[in-house]
XYZ file of C-alpha atoms in Angstrom:
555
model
C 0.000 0.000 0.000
C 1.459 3.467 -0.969
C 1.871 6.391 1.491
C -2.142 7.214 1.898
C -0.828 10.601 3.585
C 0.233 11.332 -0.331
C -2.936 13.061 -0.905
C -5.230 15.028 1.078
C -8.724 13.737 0.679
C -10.540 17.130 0.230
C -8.347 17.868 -2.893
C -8.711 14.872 -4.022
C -12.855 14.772 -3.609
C -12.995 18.537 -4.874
C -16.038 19.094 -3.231
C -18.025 15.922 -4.595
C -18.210 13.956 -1.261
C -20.473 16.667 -0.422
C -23.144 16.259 -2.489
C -24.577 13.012 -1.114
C -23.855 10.610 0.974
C -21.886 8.024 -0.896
C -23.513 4.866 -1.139
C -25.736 5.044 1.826
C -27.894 1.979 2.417
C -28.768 2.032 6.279
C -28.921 -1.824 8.490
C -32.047 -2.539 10.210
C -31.470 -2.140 14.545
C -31.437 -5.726 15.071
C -29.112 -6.513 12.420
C -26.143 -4.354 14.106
C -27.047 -6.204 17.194
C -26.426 -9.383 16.063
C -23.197 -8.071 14.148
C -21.872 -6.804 16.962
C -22.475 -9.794 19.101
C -20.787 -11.645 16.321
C -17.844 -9.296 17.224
C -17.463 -10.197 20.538
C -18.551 -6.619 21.411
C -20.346 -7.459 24.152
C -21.226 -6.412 27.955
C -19.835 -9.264 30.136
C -17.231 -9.188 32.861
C -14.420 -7.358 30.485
C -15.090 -2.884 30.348
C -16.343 -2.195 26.509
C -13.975 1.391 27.408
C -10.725 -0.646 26.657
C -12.311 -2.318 23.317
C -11.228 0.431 20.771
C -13.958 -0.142 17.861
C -13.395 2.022 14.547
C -16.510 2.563 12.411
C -15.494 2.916 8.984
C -18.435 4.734 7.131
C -21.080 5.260 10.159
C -23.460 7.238 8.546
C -26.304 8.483 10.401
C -25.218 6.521 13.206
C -26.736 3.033 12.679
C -23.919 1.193 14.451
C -23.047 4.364 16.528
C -25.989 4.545 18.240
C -25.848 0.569 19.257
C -21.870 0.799 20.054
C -22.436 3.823 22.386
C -25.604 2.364 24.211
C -23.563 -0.967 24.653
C -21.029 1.480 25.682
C -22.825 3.328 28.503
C -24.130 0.021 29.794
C -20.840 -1.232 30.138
C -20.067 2.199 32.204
C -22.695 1.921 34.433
C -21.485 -1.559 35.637
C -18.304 0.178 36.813
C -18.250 0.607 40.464
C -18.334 4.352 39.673
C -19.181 6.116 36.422
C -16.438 8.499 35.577
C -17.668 10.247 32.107
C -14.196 12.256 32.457
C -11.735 9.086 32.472
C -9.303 9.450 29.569
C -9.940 6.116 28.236
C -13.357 7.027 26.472
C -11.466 9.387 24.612
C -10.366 6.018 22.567
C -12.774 3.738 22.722
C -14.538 4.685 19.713
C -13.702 6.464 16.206
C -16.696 6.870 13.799
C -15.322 8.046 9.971
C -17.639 9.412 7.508
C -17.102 11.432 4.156
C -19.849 13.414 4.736
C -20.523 16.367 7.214
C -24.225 16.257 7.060
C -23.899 12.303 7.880
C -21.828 13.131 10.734
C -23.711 15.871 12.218
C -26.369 13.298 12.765
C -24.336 11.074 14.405
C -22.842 13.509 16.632
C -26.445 15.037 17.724
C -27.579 10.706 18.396
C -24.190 10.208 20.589
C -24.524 13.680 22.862
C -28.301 12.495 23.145
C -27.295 8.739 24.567
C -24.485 10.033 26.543
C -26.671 13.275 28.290
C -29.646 10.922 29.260
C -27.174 8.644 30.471
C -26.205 11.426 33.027
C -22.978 12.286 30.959
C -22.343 15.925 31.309
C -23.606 18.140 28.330
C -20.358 19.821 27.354
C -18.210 16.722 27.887
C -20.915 14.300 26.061
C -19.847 16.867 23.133
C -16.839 16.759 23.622
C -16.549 12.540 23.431
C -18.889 13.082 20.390
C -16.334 15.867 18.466
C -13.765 13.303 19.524
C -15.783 9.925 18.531
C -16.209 11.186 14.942
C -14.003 11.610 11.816
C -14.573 13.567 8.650
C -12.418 11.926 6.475
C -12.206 9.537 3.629
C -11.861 6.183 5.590
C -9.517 5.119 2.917
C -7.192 7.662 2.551
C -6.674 8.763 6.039
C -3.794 7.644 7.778
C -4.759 5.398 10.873
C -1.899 4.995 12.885
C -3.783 3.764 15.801
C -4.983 -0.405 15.772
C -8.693 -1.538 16.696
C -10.074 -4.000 18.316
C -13.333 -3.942 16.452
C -13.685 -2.317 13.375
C -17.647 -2.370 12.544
C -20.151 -1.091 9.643
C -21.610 -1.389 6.517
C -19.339 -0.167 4.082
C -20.728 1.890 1.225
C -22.135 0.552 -1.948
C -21.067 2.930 -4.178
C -20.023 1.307 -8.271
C -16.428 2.598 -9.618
C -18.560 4.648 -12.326
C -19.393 6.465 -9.839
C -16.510 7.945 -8.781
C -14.587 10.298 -9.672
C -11.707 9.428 -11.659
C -8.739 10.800 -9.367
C -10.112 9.310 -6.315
C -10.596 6.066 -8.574
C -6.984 6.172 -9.764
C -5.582 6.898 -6.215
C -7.514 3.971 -4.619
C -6.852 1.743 -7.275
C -2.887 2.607 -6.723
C -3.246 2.108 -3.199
C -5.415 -1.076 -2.735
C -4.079 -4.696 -4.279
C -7.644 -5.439 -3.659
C -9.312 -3.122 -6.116
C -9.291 -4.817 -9.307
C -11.281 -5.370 -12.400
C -14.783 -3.736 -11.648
C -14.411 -4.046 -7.897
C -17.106 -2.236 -5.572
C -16.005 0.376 -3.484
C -16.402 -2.221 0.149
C -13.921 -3.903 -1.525
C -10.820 -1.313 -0.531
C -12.864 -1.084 2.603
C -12.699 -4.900 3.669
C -8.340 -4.626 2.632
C -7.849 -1.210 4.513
C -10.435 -2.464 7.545
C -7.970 -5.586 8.022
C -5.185 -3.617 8.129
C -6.524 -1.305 11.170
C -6.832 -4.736 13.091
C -4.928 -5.690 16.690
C -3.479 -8.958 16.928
C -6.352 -9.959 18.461
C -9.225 -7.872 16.941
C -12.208 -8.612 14.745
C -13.984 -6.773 11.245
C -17.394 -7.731 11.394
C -19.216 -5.870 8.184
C -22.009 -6.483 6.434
C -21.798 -5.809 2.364
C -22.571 -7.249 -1.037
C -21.488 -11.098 -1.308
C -20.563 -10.632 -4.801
C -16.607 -11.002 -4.224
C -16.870 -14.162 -2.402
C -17.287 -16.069 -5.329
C -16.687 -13.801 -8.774
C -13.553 -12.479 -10.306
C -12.947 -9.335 -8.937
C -13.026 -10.556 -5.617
C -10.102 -12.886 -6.014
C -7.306 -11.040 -4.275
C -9.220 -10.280 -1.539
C -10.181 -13.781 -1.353
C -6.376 -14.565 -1.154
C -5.476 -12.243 1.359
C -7.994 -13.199 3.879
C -6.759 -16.912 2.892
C -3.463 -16.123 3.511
C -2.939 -13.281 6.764
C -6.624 -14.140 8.205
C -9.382 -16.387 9.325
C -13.114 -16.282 8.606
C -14.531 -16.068 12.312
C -18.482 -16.241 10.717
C -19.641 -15.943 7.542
C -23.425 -15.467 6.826
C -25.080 -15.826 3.659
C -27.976 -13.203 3.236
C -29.135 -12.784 -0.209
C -32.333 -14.283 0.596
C -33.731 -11.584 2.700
C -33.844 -7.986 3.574
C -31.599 -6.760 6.560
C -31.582 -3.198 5.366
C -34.029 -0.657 6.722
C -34.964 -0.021 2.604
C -35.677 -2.329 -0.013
C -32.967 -2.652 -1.631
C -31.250 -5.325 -4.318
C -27.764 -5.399 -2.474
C -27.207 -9.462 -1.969
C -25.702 -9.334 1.372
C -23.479 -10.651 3.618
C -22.267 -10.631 6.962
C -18.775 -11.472 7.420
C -16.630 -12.016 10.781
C -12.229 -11.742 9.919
C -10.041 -12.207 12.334
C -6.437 -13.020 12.952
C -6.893 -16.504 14.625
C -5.784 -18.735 11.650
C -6.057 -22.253 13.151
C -9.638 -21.727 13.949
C -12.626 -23.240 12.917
C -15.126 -21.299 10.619
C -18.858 -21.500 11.124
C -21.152 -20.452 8.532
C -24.437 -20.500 6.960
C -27.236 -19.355 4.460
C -30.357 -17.790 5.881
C -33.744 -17.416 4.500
C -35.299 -15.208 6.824
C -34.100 -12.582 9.160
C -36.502 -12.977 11.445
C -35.658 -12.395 15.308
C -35.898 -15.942 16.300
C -33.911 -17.058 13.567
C -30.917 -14.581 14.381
C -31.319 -15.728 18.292
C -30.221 -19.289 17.061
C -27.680 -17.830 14.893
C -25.938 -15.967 18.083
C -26.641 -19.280 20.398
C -24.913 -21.343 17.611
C -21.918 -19.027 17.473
C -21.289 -18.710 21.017
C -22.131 -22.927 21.794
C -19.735 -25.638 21.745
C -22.810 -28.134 21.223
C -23.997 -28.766 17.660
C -24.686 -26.190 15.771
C -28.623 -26.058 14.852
C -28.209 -23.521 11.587
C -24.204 -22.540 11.327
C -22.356 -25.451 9.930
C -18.736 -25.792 10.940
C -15.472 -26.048 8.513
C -12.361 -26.903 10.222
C -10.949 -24.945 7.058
C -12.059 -22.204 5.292
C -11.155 -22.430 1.648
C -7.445 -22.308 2.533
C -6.439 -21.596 -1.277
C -8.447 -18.396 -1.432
C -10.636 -20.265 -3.709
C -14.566 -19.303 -4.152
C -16.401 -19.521 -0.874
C -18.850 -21.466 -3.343
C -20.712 -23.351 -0.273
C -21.918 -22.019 3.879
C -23.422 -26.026 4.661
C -20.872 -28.489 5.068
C -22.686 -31.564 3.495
C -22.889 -29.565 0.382
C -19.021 -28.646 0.445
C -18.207 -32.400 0.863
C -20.577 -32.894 -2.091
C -18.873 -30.795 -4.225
C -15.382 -32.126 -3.159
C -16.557 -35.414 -4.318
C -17.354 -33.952 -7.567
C -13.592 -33.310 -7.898
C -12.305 -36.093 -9.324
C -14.840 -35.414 -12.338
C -13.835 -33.317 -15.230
C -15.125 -29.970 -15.947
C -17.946 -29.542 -18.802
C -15.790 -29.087 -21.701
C -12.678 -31.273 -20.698
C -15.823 -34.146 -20.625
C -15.312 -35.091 -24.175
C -13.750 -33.892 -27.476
C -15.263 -30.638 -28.645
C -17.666 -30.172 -26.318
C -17.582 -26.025 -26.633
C -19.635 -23.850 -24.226
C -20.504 -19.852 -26.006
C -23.125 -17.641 -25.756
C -25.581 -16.329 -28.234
C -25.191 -13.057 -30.342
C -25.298 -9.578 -28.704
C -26.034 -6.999 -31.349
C -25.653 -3.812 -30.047
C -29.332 -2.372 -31.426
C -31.414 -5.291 -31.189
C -34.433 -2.999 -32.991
C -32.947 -3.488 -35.960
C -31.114 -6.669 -35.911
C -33.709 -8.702 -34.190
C -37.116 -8.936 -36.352
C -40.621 -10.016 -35.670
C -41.173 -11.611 -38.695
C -39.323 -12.388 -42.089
C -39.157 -9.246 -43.717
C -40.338 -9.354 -47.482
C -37.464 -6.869 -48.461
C -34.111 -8.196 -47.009
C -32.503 -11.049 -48.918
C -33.735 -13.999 -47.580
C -30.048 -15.628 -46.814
C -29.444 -12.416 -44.222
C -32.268 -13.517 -42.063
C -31.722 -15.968 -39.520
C -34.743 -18.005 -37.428
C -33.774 -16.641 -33.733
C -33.945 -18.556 -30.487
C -34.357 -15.883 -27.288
C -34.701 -17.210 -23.944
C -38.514 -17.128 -23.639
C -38.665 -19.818 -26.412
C -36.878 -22.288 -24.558
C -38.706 -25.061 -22.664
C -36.796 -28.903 -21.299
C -39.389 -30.587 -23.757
C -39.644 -28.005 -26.930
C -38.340 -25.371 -28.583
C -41.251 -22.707 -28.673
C -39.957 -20.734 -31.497
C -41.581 -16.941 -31.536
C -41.064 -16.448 -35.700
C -38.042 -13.863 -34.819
C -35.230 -13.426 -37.819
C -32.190 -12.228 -36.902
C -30.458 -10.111 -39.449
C -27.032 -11.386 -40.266
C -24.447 -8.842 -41.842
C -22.063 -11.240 -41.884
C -20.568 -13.197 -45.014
C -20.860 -16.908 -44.824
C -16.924 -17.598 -45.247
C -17.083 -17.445 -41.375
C -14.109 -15.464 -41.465
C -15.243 -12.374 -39.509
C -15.809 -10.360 -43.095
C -18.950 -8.480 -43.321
C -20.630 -9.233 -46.832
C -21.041 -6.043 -49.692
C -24.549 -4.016 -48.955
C -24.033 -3.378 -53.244
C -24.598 -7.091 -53.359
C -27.711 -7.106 -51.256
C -29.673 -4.186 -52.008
C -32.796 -5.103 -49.686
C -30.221 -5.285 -46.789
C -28.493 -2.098 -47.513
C -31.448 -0.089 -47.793
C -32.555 -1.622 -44.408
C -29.943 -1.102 -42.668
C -28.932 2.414 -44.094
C -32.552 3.335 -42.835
C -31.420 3.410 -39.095
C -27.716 4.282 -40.188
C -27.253 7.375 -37.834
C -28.340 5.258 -35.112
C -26.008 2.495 -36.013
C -23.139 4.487 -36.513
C -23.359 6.247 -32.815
C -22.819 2.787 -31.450
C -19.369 2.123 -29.735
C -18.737 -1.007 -31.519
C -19.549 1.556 -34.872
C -17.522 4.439 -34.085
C -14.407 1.934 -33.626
C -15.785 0.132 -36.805
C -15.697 2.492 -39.852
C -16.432 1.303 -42.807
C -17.996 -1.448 -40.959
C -20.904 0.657 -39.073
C -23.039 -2.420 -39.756
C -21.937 -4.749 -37.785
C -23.310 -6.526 -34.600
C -21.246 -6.480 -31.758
C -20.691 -10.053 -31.528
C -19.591 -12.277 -34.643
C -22.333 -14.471 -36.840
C -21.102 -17.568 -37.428
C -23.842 -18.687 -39.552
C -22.605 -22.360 -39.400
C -24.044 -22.770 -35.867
C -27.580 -21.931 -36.888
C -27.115 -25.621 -38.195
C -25.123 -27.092 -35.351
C -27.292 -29.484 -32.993
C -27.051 -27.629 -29.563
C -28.195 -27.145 -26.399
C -29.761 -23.664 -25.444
C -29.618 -22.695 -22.066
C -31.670 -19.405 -20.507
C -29.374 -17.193 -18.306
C -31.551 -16.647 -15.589
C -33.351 -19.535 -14.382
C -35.696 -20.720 -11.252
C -35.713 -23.882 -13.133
C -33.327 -25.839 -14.398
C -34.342 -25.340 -18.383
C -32.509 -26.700 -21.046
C -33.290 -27.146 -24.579
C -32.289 -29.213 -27.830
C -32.477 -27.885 -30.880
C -31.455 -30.018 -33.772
C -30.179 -27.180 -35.739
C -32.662 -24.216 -36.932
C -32.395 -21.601 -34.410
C -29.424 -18.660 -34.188
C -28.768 -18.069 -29.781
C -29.856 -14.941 -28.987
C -27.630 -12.959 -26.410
C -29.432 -14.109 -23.081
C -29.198 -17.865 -24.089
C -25.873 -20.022 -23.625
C -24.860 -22.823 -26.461
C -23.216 -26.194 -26.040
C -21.891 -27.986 -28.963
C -20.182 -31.000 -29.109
C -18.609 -33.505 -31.661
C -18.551 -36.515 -29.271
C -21.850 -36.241 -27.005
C -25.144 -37.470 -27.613
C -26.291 -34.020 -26.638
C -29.470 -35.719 -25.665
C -27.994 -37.563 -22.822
C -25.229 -34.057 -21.906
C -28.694 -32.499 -21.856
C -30.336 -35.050 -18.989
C -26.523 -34.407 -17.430
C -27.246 -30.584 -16.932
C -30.806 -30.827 -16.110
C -29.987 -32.798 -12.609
C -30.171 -31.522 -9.144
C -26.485 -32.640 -9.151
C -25.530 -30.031 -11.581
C -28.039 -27.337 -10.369
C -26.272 -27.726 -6.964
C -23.159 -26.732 -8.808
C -24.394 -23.857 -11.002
C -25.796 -22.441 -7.284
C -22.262 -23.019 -5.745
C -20.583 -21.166 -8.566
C -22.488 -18.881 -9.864
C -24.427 -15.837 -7.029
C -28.216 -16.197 -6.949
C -30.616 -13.007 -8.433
C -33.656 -12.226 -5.413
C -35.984 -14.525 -5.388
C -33.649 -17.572 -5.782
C -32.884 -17.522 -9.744
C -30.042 -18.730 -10.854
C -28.099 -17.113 -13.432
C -26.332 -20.524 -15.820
C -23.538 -18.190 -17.345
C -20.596 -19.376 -19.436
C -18.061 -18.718 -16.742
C -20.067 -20.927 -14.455
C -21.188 -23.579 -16.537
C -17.670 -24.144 -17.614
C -16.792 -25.149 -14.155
C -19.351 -28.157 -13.885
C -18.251 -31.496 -13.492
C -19.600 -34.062 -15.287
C -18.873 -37.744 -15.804
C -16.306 -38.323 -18.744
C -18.046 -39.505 -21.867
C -15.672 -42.356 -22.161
C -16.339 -43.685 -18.849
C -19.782 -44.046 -20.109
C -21.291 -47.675 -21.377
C -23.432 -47.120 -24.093
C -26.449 -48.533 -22.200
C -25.771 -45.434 -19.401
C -25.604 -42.976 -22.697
C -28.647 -44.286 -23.666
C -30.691 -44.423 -20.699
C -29.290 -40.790 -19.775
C -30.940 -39.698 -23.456
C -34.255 -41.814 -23.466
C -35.104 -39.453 -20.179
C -33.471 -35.902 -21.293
C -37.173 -34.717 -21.501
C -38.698 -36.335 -18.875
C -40.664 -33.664 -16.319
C -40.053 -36.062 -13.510
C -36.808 -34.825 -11.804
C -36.804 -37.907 -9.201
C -35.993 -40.147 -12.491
C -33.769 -37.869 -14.292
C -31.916 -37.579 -10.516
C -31.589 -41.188 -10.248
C -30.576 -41.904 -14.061
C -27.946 -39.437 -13.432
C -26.590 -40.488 -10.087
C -26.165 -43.690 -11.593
C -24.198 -42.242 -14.563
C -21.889 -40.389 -11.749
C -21.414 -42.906 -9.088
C -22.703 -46.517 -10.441
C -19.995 -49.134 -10.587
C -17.558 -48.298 -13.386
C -18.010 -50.297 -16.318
C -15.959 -48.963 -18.614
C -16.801 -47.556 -22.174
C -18.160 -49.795 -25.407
């Protein structure tokens, strides 16, 4: 990490941290309670004074107010209140980039402290003292905390300016690819911890499994230890609605400990009661599983219940989708950058009829049929398969098409980079895979669907393609439709609200499936004969089979 003290954060903002708080998406009361239980932060026999807790963006005081309260509690069991001892001067330091946040948070803390029975003038004092305005990430903590606490802010790198972008990207290893901005704030929060202190935050789950999250990932694997980690994308622990797919995370620096985790479904206060009675109890747990190690490699935390982490272990010795036989090819369908014009509802009686191709989209696609809606997609694309574009003089229907909507082609990105050739999608045609048998696979699922076509339909955008040369895609196509599999696209891949699924390339391209020469021809053949049954129970046990049945070799 470079010298933070490099730039001063108000230069650097120039006035934009100002406008609105960045990123501010507030945690329901009872969710800071249980976070900072999960923290250890806690009123038993040791005084909460000594426990310095840092609050990284607090806000309007969410976890203030609770840190303070357990704080004056923790006072009052002192044989005698002393509201001038030096040591609250450091118990607590509260950073926010905005004033307006912090004035809030100030006015909350001189409130708890005065009806305490906290002076007035030195319950603002502690509260001038207690809070920071400062850019969490640039300022230069010298001090270390035993608890550092909060919801970090949810704010996208598009949304920031560029010189504070370009100075936390130079100071954070973390912040890579299309990282979030609680990314930086999980590395620099580490990095304020004692030996023996805690980060308990609650934040998107994205980077626990996807690729910008992978040096983070690594860190924690390699300099921490994953205290708790709760799963929360299922439910709503913010005091808005709002589509953040959270997670509550516990890091410490105790390496050889066990990790207990889970997925919840509900936030409701007797579920979070067992949550704190399984993380404090030595008896089994009743909803945290335990791992005695936490994906040492800084691999995907890709499963919080242990049966289904020793499932997917046993799944190792399988090969992945497209190591399963020869040319077995996962791609996705065409993007085209203006799908008005490209995509059509009908043939149209003016374009050459060779430049319209029958086009599957996602809606078409059911496990039994292939629903076809009657859309062409228009193909600028010479047949060669080369990449060329073909010569509008030779298809005059075609060029006075697509010269119709010309201005609105050419302000595309892919255009402007283009040229000559405006007219081109942003993804290749390759018209040869129109006539490809393949399976077509919707991106976002709450079913498992997966469909055959035998070779008339063009993959829209939103639909995945498998092609193979050696697989009956029938029976690949019972493979993927198994609870097996689905348990692996969930593991892999991060779930939308509701519990969809999202079956992308990168994901399916990490399912393991039996190797197709491992196969008899009887299991082949059994696996196809029930690739469009709607009973999953028999495509689940024709499948197990194929996976773990006694090996009998290939024909």
């Amino acid at each position: 990490m470079l010298n933070l003290l490099e730039a001063d954060w108000r230069a650097l903002w120039d006035g934009a941290h100002e406008t609105e708080p960045q990123g501010a998406v507030y945690t329901r009361p009872d969710i800071v309670r249980l976070i900072l239980d999960l923290a250890d932060y806690t009123i038993g026999s040791q005084r909460l004074a000594v426990k310095r807790v840092l609050e990284p963006s607090c806000g309007d005081g969410a976890f203030i107010v609770e840190v303070v309260s357990r704080l004056i509690e923790s006072e009052q069991q002192q044989p005698e209140a002393d509201w001038d001892d030096p040591v609250l001067e450091s118990a607590l330091r509260a950073a926010d980039i905005s004033e307006r946040a912090l004035r809030s948070a100030r006015h909350k803390i001189v409130r708890l402290l005065t009806s305490a029975g906290c002076p007035t003038q030195r319950a603002t004092q502690l509260a001038g003292i207690w809070t920071v305005h400062t850019d969490f990430l640039i300022n230069d903590w010298q001090e270390k905390f035993d608890t550092v606490v909060g919801n970090p802010p949810y704010v996208r790198i598009e949304d920031l300016p560029r010189r504070v972008l370009r100075h936390y990207r130079d100071a954070y290893e973390s912040m890579t690819d299309r990282a979030d901005l609680y990314i930086p704030f999980i590395e620099r929060g580490l990095s304020c911890l004692s030996p023996e202190g805690a980060l308990a935050y609650i934040c998107a789950n994205r980077w626990v499994k996807n690729q910008y999250g992978r040096v983070l990932r690594k860190q924690v694997a390699e300099r921490y230890h994953v205290r708790y980690y709760l799963n929360l994308e299922h439910t709503q622990p913010f005091l808005s609605d709002v589509s953040a797919y959270p997670a509550i995370f516990v890091l410490d620096r105790n390496r050889c400990a066990e990790t207990k985790a889970a997925t919840l479904d509900d936030v409701q206060p007797q579920t979070l009661r067992r949550v704190v009675s399984d993380a404090k109890s030595n008896r089994d747990p009743e909803i945290l599983s335990v791992f005695p190690r936490w994906y040492p490699e800084g691999g995907a935390w890709i499963a919080t219940r242990s049966h289904e982490h020793r499932r997917l272990e046993q799944l190792q010795p399988f090969p992945v989708l497209e190591d399963s036989a020869p040319g077995t090819r996962v791609g996705i369908g065409v993007a085209t950058g203006a799908d008005r014009v490209f995509v059509l509802g009908g043939k149209h009686p003016n374009i050459e009829e060779d430049r319209q191709i029958p086009l599957a989209l996602a809606s078409n696609i059911g496990n039994q049929r292939i629903e076809w809606s009657g859309r062409y997609l228009v193909n600028p694309f010479a047949d060669e398969g080369d990449g060329s574009l073909v010569d509008l003089n030779r298809y005059p229907g075609l060029k006075d098409y697509l010269e119709r909507y010309g201005d609105a082609l050419k302000k595309r990105h892919v255009a402007r980079k283009a040229g000559a050739r405006w007219y081109r999608t942003i993804d290749r045609v390759w018209p040869q895979l129109q006539h490809r048998p393949k399976l077509l696979i919707p991106d976002i699922q709450g079913e498992t669907t997966v469909g055959f076509d035998i070779g008339e339909y063009y993959p829209h955008h939103n639909l995945y393609f498998i092609t193979s040369d050696s697989w009956d895609l029938r029976a690949l196509k019972a493979l993927l439709r198994s609870t097996i599999v689905r348990e692996q696209v969930q593991a892999y891949s991060v779930q939308m609200r509701g519990g969809s699924l999202r079956f992308q390339a990168q994901t399916l391209r990490k399912v393991r499936i039996p190797r197709l020469k491992d196969l008899s021809t009887d299991r082949v053949e059994r696996l196809a004969s029930i690739s469009d049954a709607r009973d999953q129970a028999e495509i689940d046990a024709v499948v197990e089979d194929a996976y773990f049945g006694a090996g009998d070799g290939g024909d």
